[in-house]
Short mmCIF file of C-alpha atoms and ligand atoms in Angstrom, two decimals:
data_model
loop_
_atom_site.label_atom_id
_atom_site.label_comp_id
_atom_site.label_asym_id
_atom_site.label_seq_id
_atom_site.Cartn_x
_atom_site.Cartn_y
_atom_site.Cartn_z
CA UNK K 1 -12.52 1.12 14.44
CA UNK K 2 -11.24 0.16 10.93
CA UNK K 3 -9.57 -3.35 10.70
CA UNK K 4 -6.45 -2.97 8.25
CA UNK K 5 -4.37 -5.45 6.87
CA UNK K 6 -1.08 -4.19 5.17
CA UNK K 7 0.73 -6.14 2.39
CA UNK K 8 4.36 -5.43 1.89
CA UNK K 9 7.60 -6.90 0.07
CA UNK K 10 10.57 -5.12 1.36
CA UNK K 11 11.69 -3.06 4.14
CA UNK K 12 8.22 -1.82 5.60
CA UNK K 13 9.04 1.76 6.59
CA UNK K 14 5.53 2.64 5.31
CA UNK K 15 4.07 -0.40 7.51
CA UNK K 16 6.24 0.93 10.52
CA UNK K 17 4.50 4.24 10.30
CA UNK K 18 0.95 3.00 10.38
CA UNK K 19 1.65 0.44 13.21
CA UNK K 20 3.41 3.26 14.94
CA UNK K 21 0.08 5.75 14.26
CA UNK K 22 -2.23 2.93 15.30
CA UNK K 23 -0.60 2.52 18.81
CA UNK K 24 -1.45 6.24 19.41
CA UNK K 25 -4.58 6.49 21.33
CA UNK K 26 -7.46 7.85 19.24
CA UNK K 27 -6.04 6.59 16.13
CA UNK K 28 -9.24 5.16 14.49
CA UNK K 29 -7.75 2.11 12.90
CA UNK K 30 -6.07 -1.03 14.05
CA UNK K 31 -3.77 -3.47 12.33
CA UNK K 32 -4.86 -6.95 12.43
CA UNK K 33 -2.48 -8.49 9.91
CA UNK K 34 0.67 -7.78 7.81
CA UNK K 35 1.08 -10.45 4.72
CA UNK K 36 3.75 -10.65 2.12
CA UNK K 37 4.74 -12.53 -1.06
CA UNK K 38 8.48 -13.16 0.53
CA UNK K 39 10.11 -13.21 3.65
CA UNK K 40 10.30 -9.30 3.79
CA UNK K 41 12.51 -7.91 6.39
CA UNK K 42 9.71 -5.27 7.25
CA UNK K 43 7.70 -8.26 8.67
CA UNK K 44 9.79 -7.93 11.69
CA UNK K 45 7.82 -4.50 12.71
CA UNK K 46 4.62 -6.31 12.91
CA UNK K 47 6.12 -9.12 14.85
CA UNK K 48 7.67 -6.57 17.48
CA UNK K 49 4.25 -4.90 17.73
CA UNK K 50 2.46 -8.32 18.28
CA UNK K 51 0.68 -8.27 14.81
CA UNK K 52 -0.03 -11.46 13.01
CA UNK K 53 2.17 -11.97 10.05
CA UNK K 54 1.79 -14.49 7.07
CA UNK K 55 3.87 -15.13 3.82
CA UNK K 56 1.96 -16.24 0.69
CA UNK K 57 4.69 -16.98 -2.12
CA UNK K 58 3.64 -16.73 -6.16
CA UNK K 59 6.05 -19.57 -6.84
CA UNK K 60 4.28 -21.87 -4.59
CA UNK K 61 0.94 -21.73 -6.77
CA UNK K 62 0.63 -22.78 -10.59
CA UNK K 63 -0.86 -19.34 -11.47
CA UNK K 64 -1.08 -15.64 -10.28
CA UNK K 65 -4.59 -15.86 -9.79
CA UNK K 66 -4.47 -19.09 -7.51
CA UNK K 67 -1.85 -17.08 -5.55
CA UNK K 68 -4.38 -14.40 -5.33
CA UNK K 69 -7.14 -16.60 -3.94
CA UNK K 70 -4.87 -18.19 -1.26
CA UNK K 71 -3.82 -14.42 -0.33
CA UNK K 72 -7.39 -13.52 -0.05
CA UNK K 73 -7.97 -16.27 2.04
CA UNK K 74 -5.30 -15.53 4.50
CA UNK K 75 -6.54 -11.91 4.70
CA UNK K 76 -10.10 -13.24 5.43
CA UNK K 77 -8.89 -15.43 8.09
CA UNK K 78 -7.99 -12.04 9.81
CA UNK K 79 -11.39 -10.86 9.31
CA UNK K 80 -10.62 -8.36 6.27
CA UNK K 81 -12.34 -8.39 3.18
CA UNK K 82 -15.47 -10.31 4.33
CA UNK K 83 -18.77 -9.51 5.91
CA UNK K 84 -20.37 -6.34 6.93
CA UNK K 85 -17.24 -4.89 8.06
CA UNK K 86 -14.53 -5.48 5.81
CA UNK K 87 -12.14 -3.12 6.66
CA UNK K 88 -9.34 -2.02 4.40
CA UNK K 89 -6.35 -3.76 2.64
CA UNK K 90 -3.13 -1.29 2.23
CA UNK K 91 -0.59 -2.35 -0.18
CA UNK K 92 2.44 -0.48 1.17
CA UNK K 93 5.65 -1.59 -1.14
CA UNK K 94 3.86 -4.74 -2.24
CA UNK K 95 5.82 -5.25 -5.40
CA UNK K 96 3.37 -7.60 -7.11
CA UNK K 97 0.62 -6.99 -9.09
CA UNK K 98 -2.57 -8.07 -7.59
CA UNK K 99 -4.69 -10.59 -9.93
CA UNK K 100 -7.95 -9.58 -11.18
CA UNK K 101 -9.90 -11.91 -8.93
CA UNK K 102 -8.35 -10.73 -6.07
CA UNK K 103 -8.91 -7.11 -6.72
CA UNK K 104 -12.71 -7.75 -7.74
CA UNK K 105 -13.15 -9.30 -4.18
CA UNK K 106 -11.45 -6.15 -2.37
CA UNK K 107 -11.61 -3.02 -4.16
CA UNK K 108 -12.49 -0.36 -3.32
CA UNK K 109 -11.41 -1.22 0.02
CA UNK K 110 -7.79 -2.13 -1.33
CA UNK K 111 -5.47 0.92 -1.68
CA UNK K 112 -1.79 1.17 -2.64
CA UNK K 113 0.83 3.99 -2.11
CA UNK K 114 2.97 4.60 -5.24
CA UNK K 115 6.10 7.02 -5.56
CA UNK K 116 5.08 9.04 -8.14
CA UNK K 117 2.28 11.62 -9.13
CA UNK K 118 0.05 9.24 -11.09
CA UNK K 119 -0.70 8.88 -14.00
CA UNK K 120 2.72 9.93 -14.54
CA UNK K 121 5.34 7.10 -14.13
CA UNK K 122 3.06 3.67 -13.08
CA UNK K 123 5.13 0.66 -12.50
CA UNK K 124 8.07 -0.62 -10.57
CA UNK K 125 10.49 1.75 -11.38
CA UNK K 126 8.64 5.17 -10.88
CA UNK K 127 11.55 7.15 -9.46
CA UNK K 128 14.09 5.90 -11.91
CA UNK K 129 11.40 6.89 -14.56
CA UNK K 130 10.63 10.36 -13.54
CA UNK K 131 14.50 11.03 -13.07
CA UNK K 132 15.17 9.65 -16.46
CA UNK K 133 12.31 11.82 -17.95
CA UNK K 134 14.31 14.83 -16.62
CA UNK K 135 11.27 16.14 -14.37
CA UNK K 136 11.93 18.71 -11.85
CA UNK K 137 9.08 17.62 -9.68
CA UNK K 138 7.63 14.07 -8.90
CA UNK K 139 5.78 13.21 -5.64
CA UNK K 140 3.53 10.40 -4.13
CA UNK K 141 -0.15 9.23 -4.91
CA UNK K 142 -2.26 7.13 -2.55
CA UNK K 143 -4.87 5.32 -5.04
CA UNK K 144 -7.42 2.63 -5.12
CA UNK K 145 -6.32 -0.62 -6.73
CA UNK K 146 -8.15 -1.64 -9.87
CA UNK K 147 -7.48 -4.20 -12.35
CA UNK K 148 -4.65 -2.24 -14.23
CA UNK K 149 -1.25 -1.17 -12.97
CA UNK K 150 -1.27 1.95 -10.95
CA UNK K 151 -4.49 3.16 -12.73
CA UNK K 152 -7.12 3.23 -10.10
CA UNK K 153 -8.90 6.40 -8.59
CA UNK K 154 -6.45 8.85 -7.04
CA UNK K 155 -7.35 9.40 -3.35
CA UNK K 156 -4.59 11.81 -2.25
CA UNK K 157 -1.13 12.98 -3.92
CA UNK K 158 1.85 15.05 -2.49
CA UNK K 159 4.52 16.74 -4.30
CA UNK K 160 8.25 16.53 -3.95
CA UNK K 161 10.84 18.78 -5.94
CA UNK K 162 13.64 16.74 -7.50
CA UNK K 163 17.01 18.17 -6.65
CA UNK K 164 19.88 18.57 -9.48
CA UNK K 165 21.88 15.63 -9.67
CA UNK K 166 19.92 13.50 -7.22
CA UNK K 167 20.47 9.89 -7.08
CA UNK K 168 17.40 7.46 -7.51
CA UNK K 169 17.96 6.15 -3.69
CA UNK K 170 18.09 9.75 -2.49
CA UNK K 171 15.30 10.92 -4.06
CA UNK K 172 13.28 7.45 -3.10
CA UNK K 173 14.23 8.25 0.31
CA UNK K 174 12.90 11.97 0.39
CA UNK K 175 9.83 10.79 -1.50
CA UNK K 176 8.91 8.16 1.43
CA UNK K 177 9.56 10.84 4.03
CA UNK K 178 6.34 12.65 2.48
CA UNK K 179 4.81 9.24 1.75
CA UNK K 180 4.57 7.73 5.23
CA UNK K 181 2.69 10.77 6.85
CA UNK K 182 0.18 10.91 3.63
CA UNK K 183 -0.46 6.84 3.97
CA UNK K 184 -1.24 7.20 7.56
CA UNK K 185 -3.44 10.39 7.00
CA UNK K 186 -5.22 9.00 4.10
CA UNK K 187 -6.15 5.91 6.12
CA UNK K 188 -7.16 8.09 9.07
CA UNK K 189 -9.53 9.74 6.78
CA UNK K 190 -10.95 6.57 5.30
CA UNK K 191 -11.69 5.37 8.98
CA UNK K 192 -13.12 8.55 10.13
CA UNK K 193 -15.32 8.57 6.92
CA UNK K 194 -13.79 12.12 5.76
CA UNK K 195 -12.57 10.40 2.75
CA UNK K 196 -15.50 7.91 0.96
CA UNK K 197 -14.01 5.38 -1.51
CA UNK K 198 -15.42 5.55 -4.59
CA UNK K 199 -18.54 3.69 -5.46
CA UNK K 200 -19.36 3.62 -1.55
CA UNK K 201 -22.18 5.98 0.19
CA UNK K 202 -20.76 8.70 2.18
C1 GRF P 1 7.45 2.93 -1.24
O1 GRF P 1 7.83 4.13 -1.80
C2 GRF P 1 6.03 2.41 -2.06
O2 GRF P 1 5.69 3.40 -2.50
C3 GRF P 1 7.10 1.56 -3.25
O3 GRF P 1 8.10 0.96 -2.51
C4 GRF P 1 8.60 1.53 -1.42
C5 GRF P 1 8.21 0.70 -0.09
O4 GRF P 1 9.04 1.35 0.77
N1 GRF P 1 6.20 0.92 -3.97
P1 GRF P 1 8.84 0.63 2.44
O5 GRF P 1 8.92 -0.89 2.28
O6 GRF P 1 7.50 1.13 2.86
O7 GRF P 1 10.12 1.34 3.31
#
């Protein structure tokens, strides 16, 4: 059974999809902790499911690296990112760039979901940027986090057509409807060994 820790910053609908999947009999992963950089509303989903939560705020530390060290320690306290069975960290709407020291500790067992077809539209405004560029199609990417911003190896992608006159909020909501099952299936495939993370032996 794969141990998962999820990192969020906001509403946590992707987290909720993972919690719901993990509650199904036969799902090959369990969520052992949910962390955030802020008092995210989505933490309530974890609390309702009886999953431990923690908040590590960057503003409480002198540098991003120091924040990353405390975040890493919090994850390791829950048995993720350490030992022979390190599990997997899933960034699902964490709106912070993870510092290099943190990435080196966890990658490639550190994945992110991003609302665009990477390498197109990296960064925090991917949906807005795709609309502004006049695209007719965008999508979602689940990828391994490396030391760049949304540059790590792509694991899975799905396409979403952009409708004429669509707002950023409406498009993002439609992307998230595709994103949630894609993230759940990607985690399932990693847990079952169907999807081998880059640099690991199949
Ligand atoms: C997702 O679209 C994620 O890719 C992006 O922020 C959104 C988070 O949504 N970075 P939620 O908090 O899981 O509802």
